[in-house]
Amino acid sequence: MELSNEFEPGGVYSLEMLCLNVLRKKPDLDYIGYYPYHMLKPILVNLDPRKLFKLENNNKRLLAHTDELWERHLKQNFQHAWPEALEKFKSFRRAYCNLKFQERKNEEEMINKLKQVREKQISKPTQILKKIPRIPLDSRGFIPKPKSLFDKAMSGYKRDRSIFHNRKK
C-alpha cells in the first residue's frame, strides 16, 4: 500500500489511507495495538531511532519485524563501525544501541577533558598591568632595530681604532 500526499481527482481516499497519511506526517505513536506490520512499515520507515526504540518497547511484537529498519539506521549513522558491531551483537538493533552508547560515552569523556583544560586555563594566574610598558625610542622617536653582525663588527673596529689612534698622539 503506497501513501501519497496528493488527492486523486475523481476518487476518495479510504479511511484507512487517510489515517496512514496522518500518521506518516505526524508519527507520535506509543501503542499500536495489533495493527499488522506490513501496514505500519511506511510509517515506521520515517521514524527516527529514538522513537522507533520507544515504540518497540511499548509493542514487543514489533521486535521480530523491525530489523531492516535498524539496519537502515545503523548504516546511515555509523557507516564505518557497523560491520564489526554486527558481528559482535548479531542484531542490528543491539548493534545500533551499543554504538550509540559508545558514542555518548566518548562525547562525555571529551566534554570532561575540555572542562579540565578550561579549568586549568582559568586557574593560571593572570597578570593585569596598570600601565602599558614603554618601548625605548632613539633620539629621532623610532624604535631602534637590532644591530646586524656587520654593524657590530664595524662598531667594534671603530672603538678599537679610536683607542689605538689616541695612544699614538
Tab-separated table of C-alpha atoms in Angstrom:
chain	number	residue	atom	x	y	z
A	1	MET	CA	0.000	0.000	0.000
A	2	GLU	CA	1.558	3.269	-1.089
A	3	LEU	CA	0.998	6.507	0.732
A	4	SER	CA	0.718	9.771	-1.134
A	5	ASN	CA	0.283	13.436	-0.382
A	6	GLU	CA	-1.888	14.238	-3.371
A	7	PHE	CA	-5.610	13.895	-3.752
A	8	GLU	CA	-6.638	11.832	-6.746
A	9	PRO	CA	-9.212	13.638	-8.897
A	10	GLY	CA	-12.480	11.789	-9.092
A	11	GLY	CA	-11.545	9.499	-6.223
A	12	VAL	CA	-11.966	9.437	-2.475
A	13	TYR	CA	-9.424	8.071	-0.044
A	14	SER	CA	-10.463	5.298	2.240
A	15	LEU	CA	-10.480	5.965	5.969
A	16	GLU	CA	-7.512	3.635	6.356
A	17	MET	CA	-5.473	5.577	3.787
A	18	LEU	CA	-6.361	8.908	5.427
A	19	CYS	CA	-5.278	7.596	8.840
A	20	LEU	CA	-1.993	6.272	7.457
A	21	ASN	CA	-1.279	9.621	5.784
A	22	VAL	CA	-1.874	11.467	9.066
A	23	LEU	CA	0.370	9.033	10.956
A	24	ARG	CA	3.087	9.360	8.341
A	25	LYS	CA	3.096	13.143	8.669
A	26	LYS	CA	2.976	13.186	12.496
A	27	PRO	CA	4.275	9.868	13.826
A	28	ASP	CA	3.723	10.371	17.563
A	29	LEU	CA	2.985	6.741	18.341
A	30	ASP	CA	3.091	4.979	21.686
A	31	TYR	CA	0.974	1.882	21.349
A	32	ILE	CA	-0.201	0.484	18.025
A	33	GLY	CA	-2.215	-2.486	19.161
A	34	TYR	CA	-2.481	-5.423	16.755
A	35	TYR	CA	-2.174	-3.455	13.558
A	36	PRO	CA	-0.166	-5.560	11.052
A	37	TYR	CA	3.471	-4.630	10.460
A	38	HIS	CA	3.168	-4.502	6.671
A	39	MET	CA	0.570	-1.730	7.067
A	40	LEU	CA	2.746	0.197	9.544
A	41	LYS	CA	6.003	-0.127	7.645
A	42	PRO	CA	5.568	3.092	5.559
A	43	ILE	CA	5.118	4.992	8.832
A	44	LEU	CA	7.916	3.247	10.725
A	45	VAL	CA	10.417	3.901	7.932
A	46	ASN	CA	10.213	7.629	8.670
A	47	LEU	CA	10.714	7.281	12.440
A	48	ASP	CA	13.998	8.317	13.974
A	49	PRO	CA	15.835	5.670	16.055
A	50	ARG	CA	14.744	7.149	19.394
A	51	LYS	CA	11.044	6.968	18.506
A	52	LEU	CA	11.441	3.512	16.966
A	53	PHE	CA	13.120	2.241	20.142
A	54	LYS	CA	10.333	3.694	22.296
A	55	LEU	CA	7.660	2.178	20.049
A	56	GLU	CA	9.323	-1.245	20.168
A	57	ASN	CA	9.494	-1.135	23.956
A	58	ASN	CA	5.756	-0.455	24.093
A	59	ASN	CA	4.917	-3.029	21.385
A	60	LYS	CA	7.106	-6.102	21.857
A	61	ARG	CA	5.684	-7.906	18.830
A	62	LEU	CA	7.368	-5.355	16.541
A	63	LEU	CA	10.827	-6.590	17.581
A	64	ALA	CA	10.590	-9.514	15.182
A	65	HIS	CA	9.928	-7.281	12.167
A	66	THR	CA	11.969	-4.095	12.566
A	67	ASP	CA	15.442	-5.479	11.901
A	68	GLU	CA	15.502	-3.968	8.404
A	69	LEU	CA	14.695	-0.534	9.856
A	70	TRP	CA	17.513	-0.826	12.376
A	71	GLU	CA	19.851	-1.906	9.589
A	72	ARG	CA	18.997	1.279	7.706
A	73	HIS	CA	19.631	3.456	10.784
A	74	LEU	CA	22.852	1.621	11.587
A	75	LYS	CA	24.270	2.046	8.080
A	76	GLN	CA	23.165	5.662	7.960
A	77	ASN	CA	24.553	6.787	11.334
A	78	PHE	CA	27.600	4.530	11.759
A	79	GLN	CA	28.926	3.993	8.255
A	80	HIS	CA	32.365	2.680	9.212
A	81	ALA	CA	31.769	0.887	12.509
A	82	TRP	CA	28.617	-1.104	11.851
A	83	PRO	CA	30.126	-4.326	10.340
A	84	GLU	CA	32.236	-5.026	13.455
A	85	ALA	CA	29.332	-4.219	15.761
A	86	LEU	CA	27.017	-6.505	13.802
A	87	GLU	CA	29.469	-9.411	14.079
A	88	LYS	CA	29.645	-8.840	17.814
A	89	PHE	CA	25.925	-8.469	18.570
A	90	LYS	CA	24.161	-10.427	15.762
A	91	SER	CA	21.239	-7.994	15.767
A	92	PHE	CA	21.008	-4.619	14.067
A	93	ARG	CA	19.048	-3.180	16.981
A	94	ARG	CA	21.597	-4.262	19.595
A	95	ALA	CA	24.500	-3.140	17.412
A	96	TYR	CA	22.902	0.293	16.961
A	97	CYS	CA	22.195	0.662	20.679
A	98	ASN	CA	25.749	-0.341	21.597
A	99	LEU	CA	27.352	2.031	19.082
A	100	LYS	CA	25.098	4.855	20.251
A	101	PHE	CA	26.066	4.140	23.879
A	102	GLN	CA	29.766	4.201	22.966
A	103	GLU	CA	29.267	7.457	21.072
A	104	ARG	CA	27.602	9.094	24.089
A	105	LYS	CA	30.334	7.787	26.378
A	106	ASN	CA	33.037	9.238	24.102
A	107	GLU	CA	31.200	12.570	23.979
A	108	GLU	CA	31.049	12.698	27.785
A	109	GLU	CA	34.769	11.911	28.022
A	110	MET	CA	35.577	14.673	25.538
A	111	ILE	CA	33.373	17.131	27.432
A	112	ASN	CA	35.144	16.241	30.694
A	113	LYS	CA	38.559	16.701	29.062
A	114	LEU	CA	37.521	20.081	27.684
A	115	LYS	CA	36.249	21.122	31.124
A	116	GLN	CA	39.563	20.121	32.707
A	117	VAL	CA	41.530	22.087	30.119
A	118	ARG	CA	39.292	25.095	30.668
A	119	GLU	CA	39.677	24.852	34.454
A	120	LYS	CA	43.468	24.714	34.033
A	121	GLN	CA	43.375	27.841	31.903
A	122	ILE	CA	41.207	29.641	34.438
A	123	SER	CA	43.350	28.551	37.396
A	124	LYS	CA	46.537	30.040	35.894
A	125	PRO	CA	47.247	33.447	37.427
A	126	THR	CA	46.731	36.337	35.065
A	127	GLN	CA	48.801	39.477	35.440
A	128	ILE	CA	46.964	42.731	34.967
A	129	LEU	CA	49.081	45.735	34.017
A	130	LYS	CA	48.091	49.191	35.165
A	131	LYS	CA	50.298	50.803	32.529
A	132	ILE	CA	51.486	49.696	29.151
A	133	PRO	CA	55.268	49.251	29.315
A	134	ARG	CA	57.209	51.867	27.362
A	135	ILE	CA	59.358	50.802	24.468
A	136	PRO	CA	62.700	52.656	24.420
A	137	LEU	CA	62.987	55.051	21.496
A	138	ASP	CA	66.070	56.592	19.958
A	139	SER	CA	66.557	60.368	19.636
A	140	ARG	CA	64.533	60.521	16.426
A	141	GLY	CA	61.496	58.836	18.003
A	142	PHE	CA	61.882	55.498	16.254
A	143	ILE	CA	62.260	52.054	17.736
A	144	PRO	CA	65.882	51.014	17.186
A	145	LYS	CA	66.461	47.979	15.025
A	146	PRO	CA	68.687	45.252	16.377
A	147	LYS	CA	72.219	45.529	15.006
A	148	SER	CA	73.366	43.150	12.331
A	149	LEU	CA	76.574	41.188	12.719
A	150	PHE	CA	78.349	43.513	10.282
A	151	ASP	CA	77.269	46.598	12.257
A	152	LYS	CA	78.547	45.045	15.472
A	153	ALA	CA	81.902	44.288	13.850
A	154	MET	CA	82.193	47.837	12.472
A	155	SER	CA	81.397	49.437	15.822
A	156	GLY	CA	83.998	47.194	17.477
A	157	TYR	CA	86.536	48.157	14.819
A	158	LYS	CA	85.854	51.884	15.283
A	159	ARG	CA	86.145	51.564	19.061
A	160	ASP	CA	89.454	49.714	18.816
A	161	ARG	CA	90.780	52.156	16.203
A	162	SER	CA	89.931	55.142	18.342
A	163	ILE	CA	91.736	53.604	21.302
A	164	PHE	CA	94.889	52.896	19.295
A	165	HIS	CA	94.877	56.261	17.466
A	166	ASN	CA	94.531	58.179	20.724
A	167	ARG	CA	97.606	56.410	22.209
A	168	LYS	CA	99.928	57.343	19.386
A	169	LYS	CA	99.270	61.050	19.734
